[in-house]
Short mmCIF file of C-alpha atoms in Angstrom, two decimals:
data_model
loop_
_atom_site.label_atom_id
_atom_site.label_comp_id
_atom_site.label_asym_id
_atom_site.label_seq_id
_atom_site.Cartn_x
_atom_site.Cartn_y
_atom_site.Cartn_z
CA MET A 951 -15.18 15.55 23.31
CA GLU A 952 -12.06 13.23 23.77
CA LYS A 953 -12.59 12.26 20.26
CA VAL A 954 -12.54 15.75 18.91
CA GLU A 955 -9.69 16.78 21.00
CA ASN A 956 -7.66 13.58 19.48
CA SER A 957 -8.70 14.66 15.74
CA MET A 958 -7.64 17.72 16.50
CA ILE A 959 -4.32 16.74 18.02
CA PHE A 960 -3.97 14.62 14.98
CA PHE A 961 -4.69 16.96 12.36
CA PHE A 962 -2.71 19.97 13.67
CA ILE A 963 0.37 18.40 15.20
CA VAL A 964 0.87 14.55 14.30
CA LEU A 965 -0.09 14.96 10.74
CA PRO A 966 2.26 17.66 9.46
CA ILE A 967 5.15 16.07 11.32
CA ALA A 968 3.98 12.48 9.51
CA VAL A 969 3.85 14.46 6.32
CA ILE A 970 7.33 16.00 6.57
CA LEU A 971 9.14 12.94 7.51
CA LEU A 972 7.28 11.14 4.73
CA ILE A 973 8.22 13.54 2.17
CA TYR A 974 12.05 13.11 3.43
CA PHE A 975 12.00 9.55 2.97
CA TYR A 976 10.16 9.70 -0.40
CA LYS A 977 12.59 12.13 -1.89
CA LYS A 978 15.57 10.56 -0.27
CA ASN A 979 14.60 7.19 -2.12
CA SER A 980 12.92 8.04 -5.24
CA ALA A 981 15.89 8.82 -7.27
CA LYS A 982 15.96 4.78 -8.15
CA GLU A 983 12.53 5.37 -9.70
CA GLU A 984 13.50 8.36 -11.54
CA ARG A 985 16.14 6.72 -13.61
CA LEU A 986 14.08 3.92 -14.84
CA THR A 987 12.09 4.82 -17.75
CA ASP A 988 8.85 2.99 -18.91
CA TYR A 989 11.32 1.34 -21.65
CA GLU A 990 13.54 -0.30 -18.97
CA LEU A 991 10.58 -1.85 -17.00
CA SER A 992 9.72 -5.40 -17.24
CA LYS A 993 6.21 -6.24 -18.55
CA SER A 994 5.26 -7.15 -15.03
CA GLU A 995 6.56 -3.93 -13.77
CA LYS A 996 4.65 -2.06 -16.30
CA ILE A 997 1.56 -3.54 -15.27
CA GLY A 998 1.92 -3.03 -11.69
CA LYS A 999 2.98 0.68 -12.46
CA GLN A 1000 -0.41 0.92 -14.26
CA GLY A 1001 -2.26 -0.30 -11.33
CA GLU A 1002 -0.65 2.18 -8.73
CA ASP A 1003 -1.38 5.04 -11.51
CA LEU A 1004 -5.09 3.93 -11.48
CA ILE A 1005 -5.15 4.04 -7.91
CA ILE A 1006 -3.59 7.29 -7.42
CA GLN A 1007 -6.00 8.96 -10.02
CA GLU A 1008 -8.83 7.50 -8.37
CA CYS A 1009 -7.63 9.16 -4.84
CA ILE A 1010 -7.07 12.46 -6.43
CA ASN A 1011 -10.36 12.52 -8.09
CA VAL A 1012 -12.35 11.08 -5.15
CA ILE A 1013 -10.78 12.33 -1.91
CA PRO A 1014 -10.07 15.81 -1.14
CA ASP A 1015 -7.25 17.44 0.94
CA GLN A 1016 -4.95 14.57 0.41
CA ARG A 1017 -1.04 14.01 -0.04
CA ILE A 1018 -0.06 10.91 -1.87
CA LEU A 1019 3.35 9.46 -1.79
CA ARG A 1020 4.22 6.77 -4.30
CA ASN A 1021 7.03 3.89 -3.89
CA LEU A 1022 8.17 4.95 -0.60
CA TYR A 1023 10.84 3.20 0.92
CA VAL A 1024 11.03 2.81 4.85
CA PRO A 1025 13.36 1.08 6.94
CA THR A 1026 12.46 -2.28 8.73
CA GLU A 1027 13.18 -3.51 12.18
CA ASN A 1028 16.00 -5.65 11.07
CA GLY A 1029 17.70 -2.52 9.01
CA ASN A 1030 16.45 -3.39 5.55
CA LEU A 1031 14.09 -1.16 3.34
CA THR A 1032 10.51 -2.07 2.44
CA GLU A 1033 8.61 -0.54 -0.52
CA LEU A 1034 5.15 0.94 0.26
CA ASP A 1035 3.46 1.34 -3.45
CA VAL A 1036 1.18 4.03 -2.14
CA VAL A 1037 0.68 6.20 0.71
CA LEU A 1038 -2.32 8.57 1.31
CA ILE A 1039 -2.21 11.15 4.05
CA ASN A 1040 -5.46 13.12 5.00
CA ARG A 1041 -7.02 14.19 7.94
CA TYR A 1042 -8.72 10.67 8.57
CA GLY A 1043 -5.29 9.12 8.83
CA ILE A 1044 -2.38 7.50 6.91
CA PHE A 1045 -3.53 4.91 4.40
CA VAL A 1046 -1.13 2.28 2.93
CA ILE A 1047 -2.10 0.92 -0.32
CA GLU A 1048 -0.53 -2.42 -1.69
CA SER A 1049 -1.61 -2.61 -5.28
CA LYS A 1050 -1.83 -6.22 -6.78
CA ASN A 1051 -2.58 -5.68 -10.68
CA TYR A 1052 -2.30 -9.19 -11.56
CA HIS A 1053 -3.67 -10.61 -14.74
CA SER A 1054 -4.40 -14.02 -13.15
CA TRP A 1055 -6.54 -16.07 -10.94
CA ILE A 1056 -5.51 -15.91 -7.04
CA PHE A 1057 -6.02 -18.75 -4.69
CA GLY A 1058 -5.25 -17.93 -0.97
CA LYS A 1059 -6.88 -17.18 2.46
CA ALA A 1060 -6.25 -14.43 4.82
CA GLY A 1061 -4.30 -17.10 7.21
CA GLN A 1062 -2.24 -18.56 4.75
CA ARG A 1063 1.48 -17.21 4.38
CA ILE A 1064 1.71 -18.19 0.68
CA TRP A 1065 -0.83 -17.62 -1.97
CA THR A 1066 -0.84 -19.19 -5.60
CA LEU A 1067 -1.11 -16.90 -8.87
CA LYS A 1068 -2.32 -18.93 -11.77
CA TYR A 1069 -1.98 -17.04 -15.23
CA PRO A 1070 -4.23 -17.92 -18.42
CA CYS A 1071 -1.32 -19.29 -20.30
CA GLY A 1072 -1.32 -22.18 -17.36
CA LYS A 1073 1.84 -20.83 -15.47
CA THR A 1074 2.06 -20.67 -11.58
CA GLU A 1075 3.89 -18.63 -9.25
CA ARG A 1076 3.80 -18.21 -5.61
CA LEU A 1077 2.86 -15.04 -3.94
CA PHE A 1078 3.41 -13.80 -0.34
CA ASN A 1079 0.11 -13.01 1.13
CA PRO A 1080 -0.73 -9.41 0.27
CA ILE A 1081 -2.44 -8.85 3.88
CA TRP A 1082 0.47 -9.94 5.61
CA GLN A 1083 2.98 -7.86 3.35
CA ASN A 1084 0.99 -4.88 3.68
CA ARG A 1085 0.62 -5.37 7.63
CA TYR A 1086 4.49 -5.35 7.71
CA HIS A 1087 4.29 -2.12 5.60
CA VAL A 1088 2.10 -0.40 7.94
CA LYS A 1089 4.15 -1.78 11.15
CA SER A 1090 7.62 -0.46 9.45
CA LEU A 1091 5.87 2.75 8.79
CA GLN A 1092 4.18 3.34 12.27
CA GLU A 1093 7.66 2.61 13.79
CA LEU A 1094 9.32 4.93 11.83
CA LEU A 1095 6.77 7.58 12.60
CA GLY A 1096 6.12 6.71 16.28
CA LEU A 1097 2.51 7.08 15.80
CA PRO A 1098 -0.12 4.56 17.25
CA LEU A 1099 -1.65 1.99 15.20
CA CYS A 1100 -5.08 3.56 15.47
CA PHE A 1101 -3.99 6.63 12.87
CA PHE A 1102 -3.07 3.81 10.21
CA TYR A 1103 -5.26 1.73 7.65
CA SER A 1104 -4.16 -1.09 5.23
CA LEU A 1105 -5.76 -1.21 1.95
CA ILE A 1106 -5.03 -4.12 -0.57
CA VAL A 1107 -6.21 -3.35 -3.91
CA PHE A 1108 -6.47 -6.12 -6.66
CA GLY A 1109 -6.84 -5.07 -10.30
CA ASP A 1110 -9.80 -5.64 -12.29
CA LYS A 1111 -8.17 -8.34 -14.27
CA THR A 1112 -7.33 -10.40 -11.09
CA GLU A 1113 -9.96 -12.94 -9.95
CA ILE A 1114 -9.71 -14.16 -6.28
CA LYS A 1115 -10.67 -17.95 -6.30
CA THR A 1116 -11.08 -18.19 -2.52
CA GLU A 1117 -13.11 -16.31 0.07
CA ILE A 1118 -10.90 -13.46 1.86
CA LYS A 1119 -12.28 -12.22 4.73
CA PRO A 1120 -10.59 -9.15 6.65
CA GLN A 1121 -9.67 -10.01 10.10
CA LYS A 1122 -8.87 -6.36 11.44
CA LYS A 1123 -10.74 -3.68 11.55
CA ASN A 1124 -8.19 -1.15 10.01
CA LEU A 1125 -8.00 -3.42 6.79
CA MET A 1126 -9.82 -3.32 3.77
CA ILE A 1127 -9.78 -5.18 0.30
CA VAL A 1128 -10.66 -3.46 -2.84
CA PHE A 1129 -11.23 -5.80 -6.00
CA SER A 1130 -11.25 -3.49 -8.65
CA ILE A 1131 -9.03 -0.51 -10.04
#
């Protein structure tokens, strides 16, 4: 009975307030994105945007009764802003989605701070662990909204041209890793 009562409180009270706050921050900070046309984006930014587009389209097609916000800027504990790629809100919770649409191999483990990208041309780059990155995004959003962590879910989505070369085992129950968009 308590679970049903908590679910109703979330659905009728907490969720509408969270949606209003998120829409406010989304509109306040989305002016930057509106100024950039696809022509002005770099090749890697275009690929990243395509990954986010695919995630959003899949969410719209599969998940009923949701609200989706893209490139949401939220304040962090040190006063900076952090960008959340996609935030999906529905009656089950708030899903913070980090898109990694790389055309490369990725080497890294869940417990490592820095991962390595290796492109087909042989070029390598360092990448901050996306699991840790999205954990920080969730924490920042949770603190902004003042909601318990149990309402949040962290999803890391890798593009279909990304090949993970080491095993990644999620260590938290509110974390999901998806390997194709």
